[in-house]
CSV table of C-alpha atoms and ligand atoms in Angstrom, one decimal:
chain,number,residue,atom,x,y,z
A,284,UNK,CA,-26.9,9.8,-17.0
A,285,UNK,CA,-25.5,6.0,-17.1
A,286,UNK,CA,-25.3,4.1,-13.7
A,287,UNK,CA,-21.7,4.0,-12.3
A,288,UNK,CA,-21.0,0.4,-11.6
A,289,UNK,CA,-20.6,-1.1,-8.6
A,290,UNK,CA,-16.8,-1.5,-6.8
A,291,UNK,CA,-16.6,-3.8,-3.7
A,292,UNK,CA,-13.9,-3.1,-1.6
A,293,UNK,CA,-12.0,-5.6,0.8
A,294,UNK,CA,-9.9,-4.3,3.2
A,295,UNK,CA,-10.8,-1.1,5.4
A,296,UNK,CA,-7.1,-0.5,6.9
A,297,UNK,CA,-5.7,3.1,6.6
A,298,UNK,CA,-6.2,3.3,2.4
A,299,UNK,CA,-9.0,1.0,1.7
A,300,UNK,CA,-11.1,2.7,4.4
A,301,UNK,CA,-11.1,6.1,2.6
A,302,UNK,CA,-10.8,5.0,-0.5
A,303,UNK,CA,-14.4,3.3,0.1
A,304,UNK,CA,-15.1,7.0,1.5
A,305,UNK,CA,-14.4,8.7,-1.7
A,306,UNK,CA,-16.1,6.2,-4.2
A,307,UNK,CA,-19.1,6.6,-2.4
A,308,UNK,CA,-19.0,10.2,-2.3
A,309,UNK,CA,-18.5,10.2,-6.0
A,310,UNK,CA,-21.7,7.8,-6.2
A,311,UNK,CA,-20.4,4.9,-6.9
A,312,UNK,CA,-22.5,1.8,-5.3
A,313,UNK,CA,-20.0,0.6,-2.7
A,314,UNK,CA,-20.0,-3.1,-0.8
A,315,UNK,CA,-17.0,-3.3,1.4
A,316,UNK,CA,-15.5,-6.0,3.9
A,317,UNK,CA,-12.8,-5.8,6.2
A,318,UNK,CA,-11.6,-9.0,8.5
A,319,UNK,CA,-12.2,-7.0,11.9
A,320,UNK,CA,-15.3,-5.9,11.3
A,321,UNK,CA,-16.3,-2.3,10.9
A,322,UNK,CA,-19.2,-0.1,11.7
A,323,UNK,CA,-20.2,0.8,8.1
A,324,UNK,CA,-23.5,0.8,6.4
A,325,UNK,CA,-22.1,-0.9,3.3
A,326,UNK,CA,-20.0,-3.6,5.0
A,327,UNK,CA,-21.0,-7.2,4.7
A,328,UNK,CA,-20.7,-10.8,6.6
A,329,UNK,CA,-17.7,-12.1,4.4
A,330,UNK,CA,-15.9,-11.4,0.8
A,331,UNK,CA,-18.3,-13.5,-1.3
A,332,UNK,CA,-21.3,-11.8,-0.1
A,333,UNK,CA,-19.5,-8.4,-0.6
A,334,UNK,CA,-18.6,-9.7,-4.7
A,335,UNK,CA,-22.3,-10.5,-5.3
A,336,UNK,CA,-23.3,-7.9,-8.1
A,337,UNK,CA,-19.9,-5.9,-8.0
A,338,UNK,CA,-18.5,-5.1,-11.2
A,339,UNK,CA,-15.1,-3.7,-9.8
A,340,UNK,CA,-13.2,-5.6,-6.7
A,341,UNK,CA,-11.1,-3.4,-5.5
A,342,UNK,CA,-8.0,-5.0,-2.6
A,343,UNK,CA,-6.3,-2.9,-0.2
A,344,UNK,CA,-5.0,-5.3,2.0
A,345,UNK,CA,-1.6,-6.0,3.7
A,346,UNK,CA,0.0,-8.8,1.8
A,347,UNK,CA,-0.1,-11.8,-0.3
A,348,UNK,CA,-1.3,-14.0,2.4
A,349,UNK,CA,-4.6,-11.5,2.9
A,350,UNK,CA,-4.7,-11.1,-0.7
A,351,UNK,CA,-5.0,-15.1,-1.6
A,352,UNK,CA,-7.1,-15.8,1.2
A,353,UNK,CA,-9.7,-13.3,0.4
A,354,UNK,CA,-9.4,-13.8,-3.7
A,355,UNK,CA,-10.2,-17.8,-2.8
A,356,UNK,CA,-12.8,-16.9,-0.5
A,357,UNK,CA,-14.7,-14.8,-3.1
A,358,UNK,CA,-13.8,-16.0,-6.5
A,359,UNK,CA,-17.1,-18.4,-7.0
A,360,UNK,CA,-19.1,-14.8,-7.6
A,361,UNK,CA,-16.7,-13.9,-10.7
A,362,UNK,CA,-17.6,-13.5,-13.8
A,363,UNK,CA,-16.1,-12.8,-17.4
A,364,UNK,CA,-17.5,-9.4,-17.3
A,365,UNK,CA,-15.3,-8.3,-13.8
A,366,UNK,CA,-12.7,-6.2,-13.2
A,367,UNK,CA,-10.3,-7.1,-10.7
A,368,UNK,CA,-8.1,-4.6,-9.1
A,369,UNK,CA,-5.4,-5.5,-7.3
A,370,UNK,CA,-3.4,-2.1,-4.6
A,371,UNK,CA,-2.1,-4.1,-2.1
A,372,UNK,CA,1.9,-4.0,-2.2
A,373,UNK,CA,2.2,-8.1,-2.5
A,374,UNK,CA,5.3,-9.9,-3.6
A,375,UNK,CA,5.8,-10.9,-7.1
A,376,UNK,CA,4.6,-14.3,-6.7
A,377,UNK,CA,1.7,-13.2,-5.3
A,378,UNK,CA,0.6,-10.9,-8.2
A,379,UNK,CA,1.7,-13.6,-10.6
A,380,UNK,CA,-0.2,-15.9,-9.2
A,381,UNK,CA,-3.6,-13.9,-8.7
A,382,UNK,CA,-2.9,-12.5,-12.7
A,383,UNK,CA,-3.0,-16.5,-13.3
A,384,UNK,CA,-6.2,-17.1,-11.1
A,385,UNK,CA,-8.1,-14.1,-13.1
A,386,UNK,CA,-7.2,-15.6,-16.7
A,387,UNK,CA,-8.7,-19.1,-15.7
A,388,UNK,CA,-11.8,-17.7,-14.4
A,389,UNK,CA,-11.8,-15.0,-18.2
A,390,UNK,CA,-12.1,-12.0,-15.6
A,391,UNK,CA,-10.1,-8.9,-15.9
A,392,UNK,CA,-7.2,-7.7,-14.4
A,393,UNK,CA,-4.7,-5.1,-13.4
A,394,UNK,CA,-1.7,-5.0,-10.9
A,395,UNK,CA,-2.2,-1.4,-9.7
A,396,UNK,CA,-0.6,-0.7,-6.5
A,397,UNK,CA,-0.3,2.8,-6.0
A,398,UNK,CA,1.9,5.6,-3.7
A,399,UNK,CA,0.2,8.0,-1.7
A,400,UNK,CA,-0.4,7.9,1.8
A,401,UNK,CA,-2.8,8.8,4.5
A,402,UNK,CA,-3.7,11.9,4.0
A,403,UNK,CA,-3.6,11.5,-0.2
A,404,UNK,CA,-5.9,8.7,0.1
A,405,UNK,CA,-8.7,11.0,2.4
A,406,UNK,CA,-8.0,13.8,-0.5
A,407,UNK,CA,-8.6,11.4,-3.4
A,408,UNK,CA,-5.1,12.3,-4.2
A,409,UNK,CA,-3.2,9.0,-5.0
A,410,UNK,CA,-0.7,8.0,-7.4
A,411,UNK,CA,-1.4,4.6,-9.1
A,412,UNK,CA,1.0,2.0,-11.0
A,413,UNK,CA,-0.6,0.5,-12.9
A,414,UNK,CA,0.6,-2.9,-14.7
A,415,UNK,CA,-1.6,-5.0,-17.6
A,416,UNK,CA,-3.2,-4.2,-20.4
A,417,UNK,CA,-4.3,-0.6,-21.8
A,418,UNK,CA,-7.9,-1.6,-22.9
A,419,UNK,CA,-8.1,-2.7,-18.9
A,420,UNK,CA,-6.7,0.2,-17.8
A,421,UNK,CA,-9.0,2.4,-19.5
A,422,UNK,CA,-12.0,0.2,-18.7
A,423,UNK,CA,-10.9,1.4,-15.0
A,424,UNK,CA,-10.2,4.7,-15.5
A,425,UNK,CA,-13.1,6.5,-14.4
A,426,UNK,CA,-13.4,4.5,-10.9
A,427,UNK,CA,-9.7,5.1,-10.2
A,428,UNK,CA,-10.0,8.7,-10.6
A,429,UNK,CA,-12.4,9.0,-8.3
A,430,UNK,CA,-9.4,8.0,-5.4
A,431,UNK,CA,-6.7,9.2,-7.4
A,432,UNK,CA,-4.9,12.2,-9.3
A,433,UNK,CA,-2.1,10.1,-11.4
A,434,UNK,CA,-2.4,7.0,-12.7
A,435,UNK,CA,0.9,5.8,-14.9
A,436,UNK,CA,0.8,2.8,-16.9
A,437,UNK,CA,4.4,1.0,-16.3
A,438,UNK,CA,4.1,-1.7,-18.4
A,439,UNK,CA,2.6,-5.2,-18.2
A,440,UNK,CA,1.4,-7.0,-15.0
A,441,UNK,CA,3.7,-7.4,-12.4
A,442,UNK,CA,5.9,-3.8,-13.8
A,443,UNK,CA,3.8,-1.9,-11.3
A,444,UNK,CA,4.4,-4.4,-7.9
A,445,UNK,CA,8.3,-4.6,-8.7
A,446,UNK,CA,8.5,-1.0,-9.3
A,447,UNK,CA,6.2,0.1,-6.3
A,448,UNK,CA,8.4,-2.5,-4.2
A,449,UNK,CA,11.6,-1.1,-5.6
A,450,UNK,CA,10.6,3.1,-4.6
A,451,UNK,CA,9.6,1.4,-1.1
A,452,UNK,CA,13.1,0.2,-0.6
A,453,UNK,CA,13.7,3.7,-1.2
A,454,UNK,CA,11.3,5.5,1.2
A,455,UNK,CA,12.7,3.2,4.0
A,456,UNK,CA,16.1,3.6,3.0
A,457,UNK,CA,16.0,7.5,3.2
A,458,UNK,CA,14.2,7.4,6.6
A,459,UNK,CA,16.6,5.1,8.0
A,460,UNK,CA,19.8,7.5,6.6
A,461,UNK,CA,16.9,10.6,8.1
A,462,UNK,CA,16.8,8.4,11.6
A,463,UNK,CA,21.0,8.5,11.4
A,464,UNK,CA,21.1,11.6,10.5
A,465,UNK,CA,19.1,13.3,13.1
A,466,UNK,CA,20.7,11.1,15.8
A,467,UNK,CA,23.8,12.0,15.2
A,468,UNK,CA,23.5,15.9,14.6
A,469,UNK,CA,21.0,16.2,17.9
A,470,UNK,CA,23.9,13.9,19.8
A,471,UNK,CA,26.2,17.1,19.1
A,472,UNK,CA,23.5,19.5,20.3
A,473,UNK,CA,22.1,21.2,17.0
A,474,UNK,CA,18.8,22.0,16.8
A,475,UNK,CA,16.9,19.9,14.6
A,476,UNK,CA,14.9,22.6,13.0
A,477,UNK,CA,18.1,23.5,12.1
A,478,UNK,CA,19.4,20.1,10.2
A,479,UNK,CA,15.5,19.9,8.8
A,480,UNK,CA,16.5,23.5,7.4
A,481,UNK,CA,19.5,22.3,6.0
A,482,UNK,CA,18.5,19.3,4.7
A,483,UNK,CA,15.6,21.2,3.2
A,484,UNK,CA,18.2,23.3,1.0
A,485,UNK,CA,20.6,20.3,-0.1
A,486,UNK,CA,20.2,17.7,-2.9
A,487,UNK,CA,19.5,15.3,-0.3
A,488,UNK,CA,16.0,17.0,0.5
A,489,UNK,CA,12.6,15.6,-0.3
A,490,UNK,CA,9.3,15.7,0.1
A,491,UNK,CA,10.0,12.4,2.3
A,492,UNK,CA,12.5,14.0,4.7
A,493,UNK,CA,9.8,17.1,4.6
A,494,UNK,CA,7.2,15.3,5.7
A,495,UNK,CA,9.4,13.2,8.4
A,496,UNK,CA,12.0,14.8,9.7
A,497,UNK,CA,9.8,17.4,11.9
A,498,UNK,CA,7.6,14.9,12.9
A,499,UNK,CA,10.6,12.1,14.1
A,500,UNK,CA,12.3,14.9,16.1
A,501,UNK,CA,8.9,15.8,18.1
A,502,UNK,CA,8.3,11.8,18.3
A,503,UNK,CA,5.0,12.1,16.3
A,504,UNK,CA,4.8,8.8,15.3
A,505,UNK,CA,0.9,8.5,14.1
A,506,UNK,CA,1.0,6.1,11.9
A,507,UNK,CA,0.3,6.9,8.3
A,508,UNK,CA,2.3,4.3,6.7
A,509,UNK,CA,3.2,1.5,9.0
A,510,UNK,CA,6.1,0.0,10.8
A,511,UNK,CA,5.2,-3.8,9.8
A,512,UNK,CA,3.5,-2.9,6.4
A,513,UNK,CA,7.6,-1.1,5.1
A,514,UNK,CA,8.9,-3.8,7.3
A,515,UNK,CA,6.9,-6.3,4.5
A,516,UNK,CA,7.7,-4.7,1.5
A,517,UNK,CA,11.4,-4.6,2.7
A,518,UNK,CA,11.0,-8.1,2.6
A,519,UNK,CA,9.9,-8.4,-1.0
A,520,UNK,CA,12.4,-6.0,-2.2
A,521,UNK,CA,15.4,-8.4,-0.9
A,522,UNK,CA,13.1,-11.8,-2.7
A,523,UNK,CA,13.3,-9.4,-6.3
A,524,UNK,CA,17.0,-9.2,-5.5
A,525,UNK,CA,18.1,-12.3,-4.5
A,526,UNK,CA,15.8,-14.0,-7.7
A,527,UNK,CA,18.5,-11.9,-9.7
A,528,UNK,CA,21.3,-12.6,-7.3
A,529,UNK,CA,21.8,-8.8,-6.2
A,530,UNK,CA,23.1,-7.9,-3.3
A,531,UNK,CA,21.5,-5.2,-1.7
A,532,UNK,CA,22.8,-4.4,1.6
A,533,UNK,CA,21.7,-1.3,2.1
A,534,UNK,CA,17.7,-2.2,2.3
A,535,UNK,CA,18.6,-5.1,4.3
A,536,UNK,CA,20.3,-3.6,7.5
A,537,UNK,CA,17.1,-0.9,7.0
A,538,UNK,CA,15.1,-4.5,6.9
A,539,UNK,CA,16.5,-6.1,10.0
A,540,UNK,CA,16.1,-2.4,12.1
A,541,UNK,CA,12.3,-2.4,10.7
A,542,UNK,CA,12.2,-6.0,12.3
A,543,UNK,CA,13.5,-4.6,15.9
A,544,UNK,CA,11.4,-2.1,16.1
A,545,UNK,CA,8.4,-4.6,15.0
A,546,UNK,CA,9.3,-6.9,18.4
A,547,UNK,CA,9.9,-4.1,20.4
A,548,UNK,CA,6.2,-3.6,19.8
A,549,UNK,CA,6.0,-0.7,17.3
A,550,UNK,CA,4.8,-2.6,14.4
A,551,UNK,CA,1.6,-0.5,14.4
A,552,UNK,CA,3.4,2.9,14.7
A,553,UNK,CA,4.5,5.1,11.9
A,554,UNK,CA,7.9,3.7,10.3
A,555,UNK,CA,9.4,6.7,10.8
A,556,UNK,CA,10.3,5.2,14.8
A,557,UNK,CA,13.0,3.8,13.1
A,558,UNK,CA,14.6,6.7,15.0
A,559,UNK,CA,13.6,5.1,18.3
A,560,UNK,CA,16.4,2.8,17.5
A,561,UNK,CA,18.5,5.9,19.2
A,562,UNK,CA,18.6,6.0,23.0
A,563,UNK,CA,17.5,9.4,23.6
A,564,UNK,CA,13.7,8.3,22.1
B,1307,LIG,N1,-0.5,3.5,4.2
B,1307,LIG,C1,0.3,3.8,3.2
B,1307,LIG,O1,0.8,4.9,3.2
B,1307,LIG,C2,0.5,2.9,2.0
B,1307,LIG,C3,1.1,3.5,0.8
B,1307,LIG,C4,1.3,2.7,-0.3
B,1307,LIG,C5,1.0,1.3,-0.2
B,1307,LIG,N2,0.3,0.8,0.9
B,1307,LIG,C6,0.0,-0.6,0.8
B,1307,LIG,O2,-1.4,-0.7,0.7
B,1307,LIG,C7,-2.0,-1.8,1.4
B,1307,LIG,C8,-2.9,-1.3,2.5
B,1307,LIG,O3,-2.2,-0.4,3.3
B,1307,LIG,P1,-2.9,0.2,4.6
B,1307,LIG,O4,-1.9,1.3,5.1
B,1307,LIG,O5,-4.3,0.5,4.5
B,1307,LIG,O6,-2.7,-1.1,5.6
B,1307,LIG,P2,-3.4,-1.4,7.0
B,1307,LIG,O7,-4.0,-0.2,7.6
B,1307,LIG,O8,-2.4,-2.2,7.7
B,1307,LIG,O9,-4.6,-2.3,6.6
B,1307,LIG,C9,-4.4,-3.7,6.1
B,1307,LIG,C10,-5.7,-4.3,5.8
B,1307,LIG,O10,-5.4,-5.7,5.5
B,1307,LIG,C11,-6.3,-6.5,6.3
B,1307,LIG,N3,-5.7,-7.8,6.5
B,1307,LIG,C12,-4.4,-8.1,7.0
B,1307,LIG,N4,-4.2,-9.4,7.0
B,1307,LIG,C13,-5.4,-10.0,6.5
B,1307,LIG,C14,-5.8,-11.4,6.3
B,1307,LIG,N5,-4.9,-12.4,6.6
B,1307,LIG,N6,-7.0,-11.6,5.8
B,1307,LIG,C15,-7.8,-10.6,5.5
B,1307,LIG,N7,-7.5,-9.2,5.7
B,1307,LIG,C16,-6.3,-9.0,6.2
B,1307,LIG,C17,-6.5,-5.7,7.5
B,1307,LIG,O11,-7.6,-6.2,8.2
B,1307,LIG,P3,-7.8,-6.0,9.8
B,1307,LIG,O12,-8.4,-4.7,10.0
B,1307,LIG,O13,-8.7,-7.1,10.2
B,1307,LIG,O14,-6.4,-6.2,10.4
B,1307,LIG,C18,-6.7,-4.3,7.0
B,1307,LIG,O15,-8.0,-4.2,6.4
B,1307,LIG,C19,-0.7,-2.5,2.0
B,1307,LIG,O16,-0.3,-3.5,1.1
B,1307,LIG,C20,0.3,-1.4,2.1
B,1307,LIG,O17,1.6,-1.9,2.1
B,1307,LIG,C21,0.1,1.6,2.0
């Protein structure tokens, strides 16, 4: 049987941590790094310890910021022969500008953030977007199957971060009008089993306002996707428009209520507590 090569992962936040889980359960050789440190047998000091002999990087960090400060920190240990993938939901500069870094150095590269949360990632069950070229793509295949069960090939780099940035905007967007919603229908005294029923039935339902709507009403707000990471990605969805001059009002009152509820200290909690915005929370 041929040795699976060897994927080094930096950043052990919600994804990245079980993503690293799965690779190494699938026998892949995994080195991983994560700024706080964690208690892992296959973490290491710093990210260019962690590249040495990795064939695949692997990001799953916040932002840009993260994503440029690690790639600089580690990019003496790459080599033609790397691949380097790139899941972290940056901004378009940042993806432009890490796609730029790869061809100087002759290393690989794909912009592949991916959808999916918490509980997808421990089930091996994400969706990726994947942006670059197909010979890259399928040079990558096998590793992101072993964290994934959909991969779709949008186009060239940077397709996949505007795209993943652009159905953000829409996952905060519907929580926010979920957050009104609810507010308003439990201000008149219905049950909110009863508008999560309703909802449920009407074009307006999804697997979002499934998945949300129960838990915003019980004020279950463990985070699987958080507060200040939508808050972010908000952020680069109203940079996409504004480069085309678009206004897009709409994601940016959802923006601004992200960034109250990221001072009121619930950066950290599930964005869903965008219904906290409502007095009765
Ligand atoms: N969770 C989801 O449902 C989901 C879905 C789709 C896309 N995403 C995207 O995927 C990425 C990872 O998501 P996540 O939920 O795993 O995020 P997370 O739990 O917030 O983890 C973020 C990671 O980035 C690291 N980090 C932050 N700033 C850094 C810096 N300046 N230098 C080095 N490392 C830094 C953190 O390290 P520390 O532990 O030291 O803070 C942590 O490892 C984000 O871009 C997110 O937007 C998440």
């Amino acid at each position: 049987m041929a040795t699976l090569p060897t994927v080094a992962v930096y950043g052990l936040g919600i994804i990245g941590s079980r993503c690293a889980d799965q690779l190494a359960k699938k026998g892949y050789t995994v080195r991983t790094w994560n700024r706080t440190p964690k208690p892992r047998k296959d973490s290491h000091p710093d990210p260019a310890t962690t590249a040495q002999n990795a064939d695949f990087h692997s990001f799953y960090l916040k932002d840009g910021i993260a994503l440029r400060e690690v790639f600089n920190q580690l990019r003496g240990e790459l080599k033609p022969t790397h691949t380097i993938l790139n899941h972290s939901t940056v901004d378009l500069k940042s993806t432009q500008w890490l796609a730029a870094q790869c061809a100087e150095i002759g290393c690989q590269f794909l912009d592949i953030p991916f959808t999916g949360s918490r509980e997808a990632a421990a089930q091996a069950a994400l969706v990726y977007y994947a942006g670059g070229d197909s010979e890259v793509l399928e040079k990558a295949r096998p590793l992101l199957e072993a964290t994934s069960k959909e991969i779709k090939h949008l186009g060239p780099v940077g397709s996949a971060t505007i795209i993943k940035i652009a159905t953000n905007l829409i996952s905060a967007s519907t929580v926010q009008a979920l957050a009104e919603g609810l507010a308003i229908t439990t201000a008149h005294g219905i049950a909110p089993e009863l508008f999560t029923e309703a909802v449920a039935s009407n074009a307006s339902g999804s697997v979002l306002a499934s998945m949300k709507l129960p838990t915003m009403a019980a004020g279950d707000y463990d985070t699987h996707f958080s507060m200040e990471n939508m808050h972010k990605d908000s952020k680069f969805a109203l940079q996409l428009a504004e480069s085309k001059n678009l206004d897009t009002p709409g994601i940016r009152v959802t923006s601004e209520a992200m960034g109250n509820q990221c001072k009121k200290g619930h950066a950290h909690l599930d964005f869903s507590a965008l219904f906290k915005a409502y007095p009765e929370q």
